[in-house]
Amino acid sequence: MGFNERPLVEKYEIESTIQDYDKFIEIAASSGMKREGRSEEIAQLEQRRTELMNAIANLNFGNIEDSTSAQLASEVDLRIHSAKRELFVQRKELSAVTEALRSTAFVQFTPERIEQIYADLNIYFGEQVKRDLSDVQEFFVQVTENRSAALSAMKRRILERVSSLEQELSTLSEKRALYLQVIVAPGSIDLYKQLSPQLAVTETELSLLKQDVYRESIQTATAERNLLKTQQLTLAGQVASEIDEHDTTFREIKSHYHEIMVEVMDIDAELVIEKNSTGNLDFRTISWRDQSPSQELKGEMAKKISCAAFDVALRIVNNDDSGFIIHDGVIDNADRNIKKKFIEAMKRRSTQYNFQYIMTAISDDLPDSVEREDIVITLSDKSDRELLLGRTF
């Protein structure tokens, strides 16, 4: 856009440094300690730190309070009971399926055996009867195979569920044992909450004492902070000048954004670019309906289209390099009318303002208006040729 962002970046960096100085000064000042003759104080603080660290090290965090332990163990018992009951049912079903697989559902016979019986009885066994019996035999064989396949699939599912239940029971049993451990150090968690802040304060005071950074360092830090604040004000002025200088550019961006939102979403949306109280840039969006503020930009789809419209507006205004924009899934879950309008708006603007617009979308969700030549590549996991970068993600 021709906007010189350097003053704004430097301003952010200086503001971050000022915050660091403020925190340092607050810690140093709150200690209320003086620099002179502090060797004895340092020794006392070191001893105090050692005592606190030893106390924390001796706490037992592997256990919890009796009441909580009993409650948790009771909850686990209920889950164990439920898992065992289901495991019993699954094992009974497994036994039944296994037994069914061992037995056959039909009497084994062959046309040859039937022919022999007919011969023994002096009954004519014709070719048509032989063919009919062969068909029946083939039918029985096919039914038996289908039955076995179905029972085998059922057995695999039951075995997987049994394995899962056994693993769950093992995990629950371990949890139950943990919850029922004897408490070695009651109140450990509460004690830690008391000791931890004391250790932090002691560490801070000891560090500041050893570095001799109390009175003089506070004065030095304050002076440095004040100098940075002066630089901050100077940079804020430069940022304000940049904003004023590029007001025409900002107006153009806002105009393109508004046109896209009206065309695609039928929302009277406004992009607000303004200076805040600290001299930084604020970007806000407002929607209007019947000349009153509306909530139309609060919806998920409106937010996605709004972000895309802002990107495209920036590209239109700042397109010296004839670059590109890529959006991933921007029209996913939108209704077909919005999809159609969005694609048409992007095609028209990319041609008019000479930039490349790239968008990913689910192929089945594309509107009928999308032409074959608009689709550059189709990605899927059906073949290596259709994988993105030749990999499965």
mmCIF file of C-alpha atoms in Angstrom:
data_model
loop_
_atom_site.group_PDB
_atom_site.id
_atom_site.type_symbol
_atom_site.label_atom_id
_atom_site.label_comp_id
_atom_site.label_asym_id
_atom_site.label_seq_id
_atom_site.Cartn_x
_atom_site.Cartn_y
_atom_site.Cartn_z
ATOM 1 C CA MET A 1 0.000 0.000 0.000
ATOM 2 C CA GLY A 2 3.042 2.260 0.188
ATOM 3 C CA PHE A 3 2.562 2.432 3.950
ATOM 4 C CA ASN A 4 5.866 2.736 5.849
ATOM 5 C CA GLU A 5 5.380 0.133 8.564
ATOM 6 C CA ARG A 6 8.794 0.654 10.184
ATOM 7 C CA PRO A 7 7.683 3.365 12.691
ATOM 8 C CA LEU A 8 4.737 1.174 13.732
ATOM 9 C CA VAL A 9 6.969 -1.892 14.227
ATOM 10 C CA GLU A 10 9.525 0.116 16.233
ATOM 11 C CA LYS A 11 6.704 1.562 18.312
ATOM 12 C CA TYR A 12 5.423 -1.930 19.199
ATOM 13 C CA GLU A 13 8.965 -3.049 20.119
ATOM 14 C CA ILE A 14 9.524 -0.012 22.363
ATOM 15 C CA GLU A 15 6.157 -0.494 24.080
ATOM 16 C CA SER A 16 7.115 -4.105 24.847
ATOM 17 C CA THR A 17 10.430 -2.970 26.355
ATOM 18 C CA ILE A 18 8.639 -0.318 28.443
ATOM 19 C CA GLN A 19 6.387 -3.033 29.873
ATOM 20 C CA ASP A 20 9.472 -5.074 30.829
ATOM 21 C CA TYR A 21 10.938 -2.059 32.660
ATOM 22 C CA ASP A 22 7.635 -1.470 34.470
ATOM 23 C CA LYS A 23 7.596 -5.074 35.743
ATOM 24 C CA PHE A 24 11.219 -4.856 36.876
ATOM 25 C CA ILE A 25 10.696 -1.578 38.717
ATOM 26 C CA GLU A 26 7.565 -2.931 40.424
ATOM 27 C CA ILE A 27 9.378 -6.038 41.702
ATOM 28 C CA ALA A 28 12.433 -4.108 42.859
ATOM 29 C CA ALA A 29 10.409 -1.391 44.587
ATOM 30 C CA SER A 30 8.016 -3.801 46.312
ATOM 31 C CA SER A 31 10.912 -5.596 48.014
ATOM 32 C CA GLY A 32 11.439 -2.506 50.182
ATOM 33 C CA MET A 33 15.128 -3.346 50.706
ATOM 34 C CA LYS A 34 18.195 -1.119 50.747
ATOM 35 C CA ARG A 35 21.548 -1.743 49.168
ATOM 36 C CA GLU A 36 23.948 -1.002 52.046
ATOM 37 C CA GLY A 37 25.279 -3.782 54.322
ATOM 38 C CA ARG A 38 23.191 -6.637 52.979
ATOM 39 C CA SER A 39 25.655 -9.576 53.212
ATOM 40 C CA GLU A 40 23.946 -10.877 56.355
ATOM 41 C CA GLU A 41 20.571 -10.429 54.673
ATOM 42 C CA ILE A 42 21.773 -12.425 51.661
ATOM 43 C CA ALA A 43 22.904 -15.293 53.917
ATOM 44 C CA GLN A 44 19.537 -15.337 55.652
ATOM 45 C CA LEU A 45 17.679 -15.365 52.328
ATOM 46 C CA GLU A 46 19.814 -18.212 51.010
ATOM 47 C CA GLN A 47 19.080 -20.221 54.143
ATOM 48 C CA ARG A 48 15.388 -19.439 53.795
ATOM 49 C CA ARG A 49 15.427 -20.527 50.133
ATOM 50 C CA THR A 50 17.105 -23.834 51.054
ATOM 51 C CA GLU A 51 14.523 -24.500 53.758
ATOM 52 C CA LEU A 52 11.641 -23.784 51.386
ATOM 53 C CA MET A 53 13.058 -26.006 48.648
ATOM 54 C CA ASN A 54 13.597 -28.870 51.102
ATOM 55 C CA ALA A 55 10.067 -28.489 52.431
ATOM 56 C CA ILE A 56 8.611 -28.624 48.918
ATOM 57 C CA ALA A 57 10.806 -31.600 47.993
ATOM 58 C CA ASN A 58 9.471 -33.578 50.975
ATOM 59 C CA LEU A 59 5.823 -33.092 50.027
ATOM 60 C CA ASN A 60 3.977 -36.189 48.797
ATOM 61 C CA PHE A 61 1.957 -35.355 45.684
ATOM 62 C CA GLY A 62 1.327 -39.003 44.785
ATOM 63 C CA ASN A 63 -1.647 -39.054 47.168
ATOM 64 C CA ILE A 64 -4.736 -36.945 47.644
ATOM 65 C CA GLU A 65 -7.140 -36.183 50.483
ATOM 66 C CA ASP A 66 -9.165 -39.076 51.979
ATOM 67 C CA SER A 67 -12.545 -37.722 50.943
ATOM 68 C CA THR A 68 -11.482 -37.108 47.374
ATOM 69 C CA SER A 69 -9.779 -40.508 47.220
ATOM 70 C CA ALA A 70 -12.898 -42.309 48.395
ATOM 71 C CA GLN A 71 -15.089 -40.438 45.956
ATOM 72 C CA LEU A 72 -12.817 -41.147 42.993
ATOM 73 C CA ALA A 73 -12.417 -44.810 43.949
ATOM 74 C CA SER A 74 -16.201 -45.151 44.191
ATOM 75 C CA GLU A 75 -16.627 -43.700 40.708
ATOM 76 C CA VAL A 76 -14.010 -46.089 39.346
ATOM 77 C CA ASP A 77 -15.770 -49.034 41.051
ATOM 78 C CA LEU A 78 -18.951 -48.221 39.146
ATOM 79 C CA ARG A 79 -17.061 -48.131 35.858
ATOM 80 C CA ILE A 80 -15.303 -51.421 36.705
ATOM 81 C CA HIS A 81 -18.656 -53.070 37.493
ATOM 82 C CA SER A 82 -20.126 -51.867 34.193
ATOM 83 C CA ALA A 83 -17.086 -53.051 32.211
ATOM 84 C CA LYS A 84 -17.115 -56.486 33.881
ATOM 85 C CA ARG A 85 -20.802 -56.929 33.159
ATOM 86 C CA GLU A 86 -20.331 -56.097 29.483
ATOM 87 C CA LEU A 87 -17.233 -58.332 29.327
ATOM 88 C CA PHE A 88 -19.296 -61.267 30.661
ATOM 89 C CA VAL A 89 -21.940 -60.733 27.967
ATOM 90 C CA GLN A 90 -19.338 -60.416 25.218
ATOM 91 C CA ARG A 91 -17.588 -63.622 26.287
ATOM 92 C CA LYS A 92 -20.900 -65.517 26.275
ATOM 93 C CA GLU A 93 -21.584 -64.288 22.757
ATOM 94 C CA LEU A 94 -18.052 -65.239 21.718
ATOM 95 C CA SER A 95 -18.596 -68.781 23.011
ATOM 96 C CA ALA A 96 -21.873 -69.088 21.110
ATOM 97 C CA VAL A 97 -20.386 -67.811 17.841
ATOM 98 C CA THR A 98 -17.373 -70.122 18.170
ATOM 99 C CA GLU A 99 -19.663 -73.121 18.719
ATOM 100 C CA ALA A 100 -21.765 -72.129 15.708
ATOM 101 C CA LEU A 101 -18.672 -72.004 13.523
ATOM 102 C CA ARG A 102 -17.737 -75.562 14.550
ATOM 103 C CA SER A 103 -21.051 -77.022 13.413
ATOM 104 C CA THR A 104 -22.645 -77.065 9.995
ATOM 105 C CA ALA A 105 -26.210 -76.016 9.367
ATOM 106 C CA PHE A 106 -26.938 -78.554 6.608
ATOM 107 C CA VAL A 107 -26.772 -82.290 5.989
ATOM 108 C CA GLN A 108 -23.805 -83.224 3.842
ATOM 109 C CA PHE A 109 -24.802 -85.137 0.707
ATOM 110 C CA THR A 110 -23.694 -85.630 -2.897
ATOM 111 C CA PRO A 111 -25.662 -86.510 -6.035
ATOM 112 C CA GLU A 112 -23.514 -89.650 -6.337
ATOM 113 C CA ARG A 113 -24.643 -90.849 -2.899
ATOM 114 C CA ILE A 114 -28.313 -90.269 -3.778
ATOM 115 C CA GLU A 115 -27.842 -92.093 -7.092
ATOM 116 C CA GLN A 116 -26.464 -95.123 -5.203
ATOM 117 C CA ILE A 117 -29.505 -95.120 -2.907
ATOM 118 C CA TYR A 118 -31.829 -94.987 -5.953
ATOM 119 C CA ALA A 119 -29.943 -97.906 -7.519
ATOM 120 C CA ASP A 120 -30.292 -99.999 -4.353
ATOM 121 C CA LEU A 121 -34.050 -99.404 -4.470
ATOM 122 C CA ASN A 122 -34.251 -100.156 -8.219
ATOM 123 C CA ILE A 123 -35.534 -96.620 -8.896
ATOM 124 C CA TYR A 124 -34.565 -94.807 -12.080
ATOM 125 C CA PHE A 125 -32.180 -91.893 -11.399
ATOM 126 C CA GLY A 126 -32.438 -89.609 -14.423
ATOM 127 C CA GLU A 127 -30.073 -86.882 -15.602
ATOM 128 C CA GLN A 128 -32.566 -84.132 -14.764
ATOM 129 C CA VAL A 129 -32.774 -85.338 -11.147
ATOM 130 C CA LYS A 130 -28.984 -85.393 -10.991
ATOM 131 C CA ARG A 131 -28.814 -81.808 -12.289
ATOM 132 C CA ASP A 132 -31.457 -80.621 -9.807
ATOM 133 C CA LEU A 133 -29.594 -82.225 -6.914
ATOM 134 C CA SER A 134 -26.342 -80.612 -8.059
ATOM 135 C CA ASP A 135 -28.058 -77.212 -8.027
ATOM 136 C CA VAL A 136 -29.371 -77.836 -4.516
ATOM 137 C CA GLN A 137 -25.926 -78.903 -3.333
ATOM 138 C CA GLU A 138 -24.360 -75.756 -4.799
ATOM 139 C CA PHE A 139 -27.016 -73.643 -3.081
ATOM 140 C CA PHE A 140 -26.317 -75.275 0.303
ATOM 141 C CA VAL A 141 -22.555 -74.772 -0.137
ATOM 142 C CA GLN A 142 -23.033 -71.069 -0.929
ATOM 143 C CA VAL A 143 -25.326 -70.535 2.064
ATOM 144 C CA THR A 144 -22.843 -72.315 4.322
ATOM 145 C CA GLU A 145 -19.979 -70.128 3.097
ATOM 146 C CA ASN A 146 -22.015 -66.933 3.606
ATOM 147 C CA ARG A 147 -22.998 -68.077 7.094
ATOM 148 C CA SER A 148 -19.375 -68.819 7.994
ATOM 149 C CA ALA A 149 -18.199 -65.439 6.690
ATOM 150 C CA ALA A 150 -20.844 -63.591 8.709
ATOM 151 C CA LEU A 151 -20.043 -65.557 11.869
ATOM 152 C CA SER A 152 -16.292 -64.965 11.403
ATOM 153 C CA ALA A 153 -16.834 -61.217 11.039
ATOM 154 C CA MET A 154 -18.999 -61.227 14.165
ATOM 155 C CA LYS A 155 -16.316 -63.163 16.043
ATOM 156 C CA ARG A 156 -13.639 -60.616 15.062
ATOM 157 C CA ARG A 157 -15.784 -57.738 16.315
ATOM 158 C CA ILE A 158 -16.464 -59.503 19.607
ATOM 159 C CA LEU A 159 -12.753 -60.318 20.076
ATOM 160 C CA GLU A 160 -11.844 -56.657 19.488
ATOM 161 C CA ARG A 161 -14.448 -55.524 22.028
ATOM 162 C CA VAL A 162 -13.277 -58.133 24.572
ATOM 163 C CA SER A 163 -9.673 -56.954 24.165
ATOM 164 C CA SER A 164 -10.773 -53.334 24.596
ATOM 165 C CA LEU A 165 -12.759 -54.152 27.739
ATOM 166 C CA GLU A 166 -9.874 -56.121 29.242
ATOM 167 C CA GLN A 167 -7.524 -53.176 28.648
ATOM 168 C CA GLU A 168 -10.061 -50.779 30.167
ATOM 169 C CA LEU A 169 -10.422 -52.995 33.245
ATOM 170 C CA SER A 170 -6.637 -53.109 33.680
ATOM 171 C CA THR A 171 -6.414 -49.314 33.502
ATOM 172 C CA LEU A 172 -9.340 -48.819 35.885
ATOM 173 C CA SER A 173 -7.848 -51.257 38.387
ATOM 174 C CA GLU A 174 -4.585 -49.308 38.392
ATOM 175 C CA LYS A 175 -6.492 -46.059 38.946
ATOM 176 C CA ARG A 176 -8.468 -47.600 41.794
ATOM 177 C CA ALA A 177 -5.268 -48.786 43.485
ATOM 178 C CA LEU A 178 -3.775 -45.308 43.143
ATOM 179 C CA TYR A 179 -6.830 -43.591 44.606
ATOM 180 C CA LEU A 180 -6.887 -45.929 47.600
ATOM 181 C CA GLN A 181 -3.258 -45.377 48.601
ATOM 182 C CA VAL A 182 -2.679 -44.384 52.200
ATOM 183 C CA ILE A 183 -2.141 -40.648 52.665
ATOM 184 C CA VAL A 184 1.458 -40.027 53.708
ATOM 185 C CA ALA A 185 1.352 -36.246 53.991
ATOM 186 C CA PRO A 186 -2.179 -34.867 54.516
ATOM 187 C CA GLY A 187 -2.721 -31.358 53.145
ATOM 188 C CA SER A 188 0.256 -31.536 50.767
ATOM 189 C CA ILE A 189 -1.433 -29.539 48.043
ATOM 190 C CA ASP A 190 -2.534 -26.741 50.403
ATOM 191 C CA LEU A 191 0.953 -26.586 51.904
ATOM 192 C CA TYR A 192 2.521 -26.336 48.466
ATOM 193 C CA LYS A 193 0.228 -23.417 47.614
ATOM 194 C CA GLN A 194 1.619 -21.600 50.674
ATOM 195 C CA LEU A 195 5.284 -22.441 50.112
ATOM 196 C CA SER A 196 5.463 -21.770 46.376
ATOM 197 C CA PRO A 197 4.762 -17.989 46.511
ATOM 198 C CA GLN A 198 7.185 -17.631 49.441
ATOM 199 C CA LEU A 199 9.913 -19.326 47.409
ATOM 200 C CA ALA A 200 9.247 -17.049 44.420
ATOM 201 C CA VAL A 201 9.507 -13.902 46.551
ATOM 202 C CA THR A 202 12.682 -15.163 48.233
ATOM 203 C CA GLU A 203 14.292 -15.983 44.882
ATOM 204 C CA THR A 204 13.454 -12.518 43.531
ATOM 205 C CA GLU A 205 14.781 -10.654 46.574
ATOM 206 C CA LEU A 206 17.957 -12.747 46.635
ATOM 207 C CA SER A 207 18.620 -12.187 42.936
ATOM 208 C CA LEU A 208 18.150 -8.439 43.200
ATOM 209 C CA LEU A 209 20.373 -8.216 46.285
ATOM 210 C CA LYS A 210 23.226 -10.145 44.696
ATOM 211 C CA GLN A 211 23.163 -7.936 41.615
ATOM 212 C CA ASP A 212 23.057 -4.664 43.608
ATOM 213 C CA VAL A 213 20.084 -3.472 41.594
ATOM 214 C CA TYR A 214 17.888 -1.858 44.195
ATOM 215 C CA ARG A 215 18.003 1.877 44.660
ATOM 216 C CA GLU A 216 20.419 2.775 41.844
ATOM 217 C CA SER A 217 18.984 0.210 39.430
ATOM 218 C CA ILE A 218 15.443 1.452 39.991
ATOM 219 C CA GLN A 219 16.582 4.991 39.193
ATOM 220 C CA THR A 220 18.428 3.807 36.081
ATOM 221 C CA ALA A 221 15.477 1.713 34.903
ATOM 222 C CA THR A 222 13.098 4.627 35.442
ATOM 223 C CA ALA A 223 15.320 6.939 33.391
ATOM 224 C CA GLU A 224 15.563 4.379 30.583
ATOM 225 C CA ARG A 225 11.818 3.862 30.626
ATOM 226 C CA ASN A 226 11.150 7.612 30.417
ATOM 227 C CA LEU A 227 13.520 7.894 27.471
ATOM 228 C CA LEU A 228 11.701 5.085 25.695
ATOM 229 C CA LYS A 229 8.354 6.764 26.361
ATOM 230 C CA THR A 230 9.657 9.887 24.629
ATOM 231 C CA GLN A 231 10.663 7.780 21.638
ATOM 232 C CA GLN A 232 7.261 6.110 21.764
ATOM 233 C CA LEU A 233 5.495 9.470 21.443
ATOM 234 C CA THR A 234 7.730 10.436 18.520
ATOM 235 C CA LEU A 235 6.972 7.202 16.705
ATOM 236 C CA ALA A 236 3.258 7.565 17.450
ATOM 237 C CA GLY A 237 3.397 10.923 15.661
ATOM 238 C CA GLN A 238 5.120 9.321 12.676
ATOM 239 C CA VAL A 239 2.500 6.565 12.557
ATOM 240 C CA ALA A 240 -0.278 9.148 12.692
ATOM 241 C CA SER A 241 1.329 11.046 9.810
ATOM 242 C CA GLU A 242 1.548 7.837 7.774
ATOM 243 C CA ILE A 243 -2.125 7.147 8.416
ATOM 244 C CA ASP A 244 -3.151 10.658 7.393
ATOM 245 C CA GLU A 245 -0.881 10.567 4.338
ATOM 246 C CA HIS A 246 -2.428 7.324 3.096
ATOM 247 C CA ASP A 247 -6.020 8.210 3.886
ATOM 248 C CA THR A 248 -6.928 7.996 0.187
ATOM 249 C CA THR A 249 -5.482 4.469 0.002
ATOM 250 C CA PHE A 250 -7.441 3.407 3.074
ATOM 251 C CA ARG A 251 -10.637 4.803 1.591
ATOM 252 C CA GLU A 252 -10.048 2.776 -1.575
ATOM 253 C CA ILE A 253 -9.540 -0.430 0.448
ATOM 254 C CA LYS A 254 -12.746 0.241 2.369
ATOM 255 C CA SER A 255 -14.657 0.807 -0.871
ATOM 256 C CA HIS A 256 -13.576 -2.512 -2.429
ATOM 257 C CA TYR A 257 -14.338 -4.361 0.819
ATOM 258 C CA HIS A 258 -17.829 -2.857 0.950
ATOM 259 C CA GLU A 259 -18.558 -3.766 -2.684
ATOM 260 C CA ILE A 260 -17.569 -7.422 -2.179
ATOM 261 C CA MET A 261 -19.667 -7.825 0.982
ATOM 262 C CA VAL A 262 -22.756 -6.311 -0.663
ATOM 263 C CA GLU A 263 -22.311 -8.374 -3.826
ATOM 264 C CA VAL A 264 -21.693 -11.735 -2.116
ATOM 265 C CA MET A 265 -23.539 -11.558 1.221
ATOM 266 C CA ASP A 266 -25.978 -8.673 0.657
ATOM 267 C CA ILE A 267 -24.541 -7.066 3.798
ATOM 268 C CA ASP A 268 -23.918 -3.328 4.054
ATOM 269 C CA ALA A 269 -20.518 -3.800 5.713
ATOM 270 C CA GLU A 270 -17.996 -1.097 6.519
ATOM 271 C CA LEU A 271 -14.284 -1.486 7.218
ATOM 272 C CA VAL A 272 -13.107 1.065 9.779
ATOM 273 C CA ILE A 273 -9.400 1.979 9.806
ATOM 274 C CA GLU A 274 -8.557 4.464 12.536
ATOM 275 C CA LYS A 275 -5.955 5.597 15.057
ATOM 276 C CA ASN A 276 -6.540 4.528 18.636
ATOM 277 C CA SER A 277 -5.548 6.433 21.773
ATOM 278 C CA THR A 278 -2.027 4.960 21.771
ATOM 279 C CA GLY A 279 -1.342 5.919 18.172
ATOM 280 C CA ASN A 280 -1.721 2.412 16.771
ATOM 281 C CA LEU A 281 -3.937 1.232 13.922
ATOM 282 C CA ASP A 282 -7.296 -0.354 14.653
ATOM 283 C CA PHE A 283 -9.211 -2.371 12.046
ATOM 284 C CA ARG A 284 -12.906 -2.915 12.785
ATOM 285 C CA THR A 285 -15.901 -4.054 10.769
ATOM 286 C CA ILE A 286 -19.446 -2.759 11.161
ATOM 287 C CA SER A 287 -22.613 -3.912 9.394
ATOM 288 C CA TRP A 288 -25.726 -1.838 8.832
ATOM 289 C CA ARG A 289 -29.356 -2.694 8.111
ATOM 290 C CA ASP A 290 -31.910 0.077 7.572
ATOM 291 C CA GLN A 291 -29.286 2.640 8.677
ATOM 292 C CA SER A 292 -28.856 0.946 12.073
ATOM 293 C CA PRO A 293 -25.961 -1.263 13.276
ATOM 294 C CA SER A 294 -26.716 -4.973 12.784
ATOM 295 C CA GLN A 295 -25.267 -8.280 13.961
ATOM 296 C CA GLU A 296 -24.917 -9.771 10.460
ATOM 297 C CA LEU A 297 -21.122 -9.981 10.647
ATOM 298 C CA LYS A 298 -21.289 -12.138 13.796
ATOM 299 C CA GLY A 299 -22.147 -15.295 11.851
ATOM 300 C CA GLU A 300 -19.416 -17.810 11.035
ATOM 301 C CA MET A 301 -19.880 -17.613 7.256
ATOM 302 C CA ALA A 302 -20.055 -13.809 7.302
ATOM 303 C CA LYS A 303 -16.754 -13.720 9.220
ATOM 304 C CA LYS A 304 -15.050 -15.974 6.648
ATOM 305 C CA ILE A 305 -16.298 -13.963 3.668
ATOM 306 C CA SER A 306 -15.402 -10.713 5.470
ATOM 307 C CA CYS A 307 -11.791 -11.845 5.993
ATOM 308 C CA ALA A 308 -11.545 -12.930 2.356
ATOM 309 C CA ALA A 309 -13.006 -9.618 1.182
ATOM 310 C CA PHE A 310 -10.410 -7.712 3.223
ATOM 311 C CA ASP A 311 -7.579 -9.774 1.681
ATOM 312 C CA VAL A 312 -8.858 -9.167 -1.830
ATOM 313 C CA ALA A 313 -9.367 -5.438 -1.199
ATOM 314 C CA LEU A 314 -5.743 -5.145 -0.034
ATOM 315 C CA ARG A 315 -4.531 -7.060 -3.105
ATOM 316 C CA ILE A 316 -6.543 -4.869 -5.484
ATOM 317 C CA VAL A 317 -5.114 -1.653 -4.047
ATOM 318 C CA ASN A 318 -1.566 -2.955 -3.562
ATOM 319 C CA ASN A 319 -0.978 -5.116 -6.631
ATOM 320 C CA ASP A 320 2.300 -3.805 -8.029
ATOM 321 C CA ASP A 321 3.677 -7.361 -8.241
ATOM 322 C CA SER A 322 0.566 -8.922 -9.844
ATOM 323 C CA GLY A 323 0.644 -11.480 -7.037
ATOM 324 C CA PHE A 324 -1.860 -14.022 -5.804
ATOM 325 C CA ILE A 325 -4.255 -14.764 -2.949
ATOM 326 C CA ILE A 326 -5.056 -18.249 -1.642
ATOM 327 C CA HIS A 327 -8.001 -19.099 0.613
ATOM 328 C CA ASP A 328 -8.631 -22.544 2.092
ATOM 329 C CA GLY A 329 -12.252 -23.640 2.493
ATOM 330 C CA VAL A 330 -13.624 -20.097 2.539
ATOM 331 C CA ILE A 331 -16.995 -21.161 1.061
ATOM 332 C CA ASP A 332 -17.301 -24.526 2.818
ATOM 333 C CA ASN A 333 -20.775 -24.937 4.400
ATOM 334 C CA ALA A 334 -22.114 -21.863 2.579
ATOM 335 C CA ASP A 335 -25.376 -22.097 0.651
ATOM 336 C CA ARG A 336 -25.084 -22.516 -3.121
ATOM 337 C CA ASN A 337 -26.187 -18.961 -3.882
ATOM 338 C CA ILE A 338 -23.374 -17.482 -1.753
ATOM 339 C CA LYS A 339 -20.855 -19.905 -3.273
ATOM 340 C CA LYS A 340 -21.907 -18.897 -6.791
ATOM 341 C CA LYS A 341 -21.739 -15.165 -6.028
ATOM 342 C CA PHE A 342 -18.362 -15.439 -4.274
ATOM 343 C CA ILE A 343 -16.703 -17.388 -7.098
ATOM 344 C CA GLU A 344 -18.073 -14.990 -9.721
ATOM 345 C CA ALA A 345 -16.883 -11.973 -7.701
ATOM 346 C CA MET A 346 -13.368 -13.390 -7.356
ATOM 347 C CA LYS A 347 -13.121 -14.369 -11.054
ATOM 348 C CA ARG A 348 -14.213 -10.927 -12.195
ATOM 349 C CA ARG A 349 -11.849 -9.045 -9.888
ATOM 350 C CA SER A 350 -8.829 -11.258 -10.559
ATOM 351 C CA THR A 351 -9.259 -10.564 -14.277
ATOM 352 C CA GLN A 352 -9.992 -6.865 -13.841
ATOM 353 C CA TYR A 353 -7.114 -6.146 -11.431
ATOM 354 C CA ASN A 354 -4.611 -8.700 -12.758
ATOM 355 C CA PHE A 355 -3.971 -10.981 -9.804
ATOM 356 C CA GLN A 356 -4.308 -14.737 -9.343
ATOM 357 C CA TYR A 357 -7.011 -16.016 -7.009
ATOM 358 C CA ILE A 358 -6.619 -19.566 -5.646
ATOM 359 C CA MET A 359 -9.302 -21.273 -3.572
ATOM 360 C CA THR A 360 -9.711 -24.792 -2.185
ATOM 361 C CA ALA A 361 -13.163 -26.328 -1.895
ATOM 362 C CA ILE A 362 -14.880 -29.704 -1.620
ATOM 363 C CA SER A 363 -15.648 -30.755 -5.203
ATOM 364 C CA ASP A 364 -19.136 -32.073 -4.409
ATOM 365 C CA ASP A 365 -20.077 -28.712 -2.879
ATOM 366 C CA LEU A 366 -19.122 -26.566 -5.870
ATOM 367 C CA PRO A 367 -22.014 -24.784 -7.620
ATOM 368 C CA ASP A 368 -22.982 -25.756 -11.176
ATOM 369 C CA SER A 369 -21.675 -22.414 -12.467
ATOM 370 C CA VAL A 370 -18.056 -23.543 -11.939
ATOM 371 C CA GLU A 371 -16.559 -24.439 -15.319
ATOM 372 C CA ARG A 372 -14.133 -27.288 -15.930
ATOM 373 C CA GLU A 373 -11.283 -24.928 -16.855
ATOM 374 C CA ASP A 374 -11.713 -23.151 -13.506
ATOM 375 C CA ILE A 375 -10.553 -26.289 -11.661
ATOM 376 C CA VAL A 376 -6.759 -26.395 -11.784
ATOM 377 C CA ILE A 377 -6.202 -29.586 -9.799
ATOM 378 C CA THR A 378 -8.308 -32.198 -8.027
ATOM 379 C CA LEU A 379 -6.827 -33.715 -4.881
ATOM 380 C CA SER A 380 -7.786 -37.044 -3.330
ATOM 381 C CA ASP A 381 -6.191 -40.118 -1.791
ATOM 382 C CA LYS A 382 -7.343 -42.429 -4.571
ATOM 383 C CA SER A 383 -3.982 -42.354 -6.354
ATOM 384 C CA ASP A 384 -0.465 -40.993 -5.851
ATOM 385 C CA ARG A 385 -1.018 -38.591 -8.746
ATOM 386 C CA GLU A 386 -3.867 -36.874 -6.895
ATOM 387 C CA LEU A 387 -2.049 -36.489 -3.560
ATOM 388 C CA LEU A 388 -0.945 -33.030 -2.413
ATOM 389 C CA LEU A 389 2.856 -32.894 -2.793
ATOM 390 C CA GLY A 390 2.752 -36.658 -3.249
ATOM 391 C CA ARG A 391 1.964 -37.219 0.432
ATOM 392 C CA THR A 392 -0.978 -38.237 2.594
ATOM 393 C CA PHE A 393 -1.585 -35.774 5.435
#
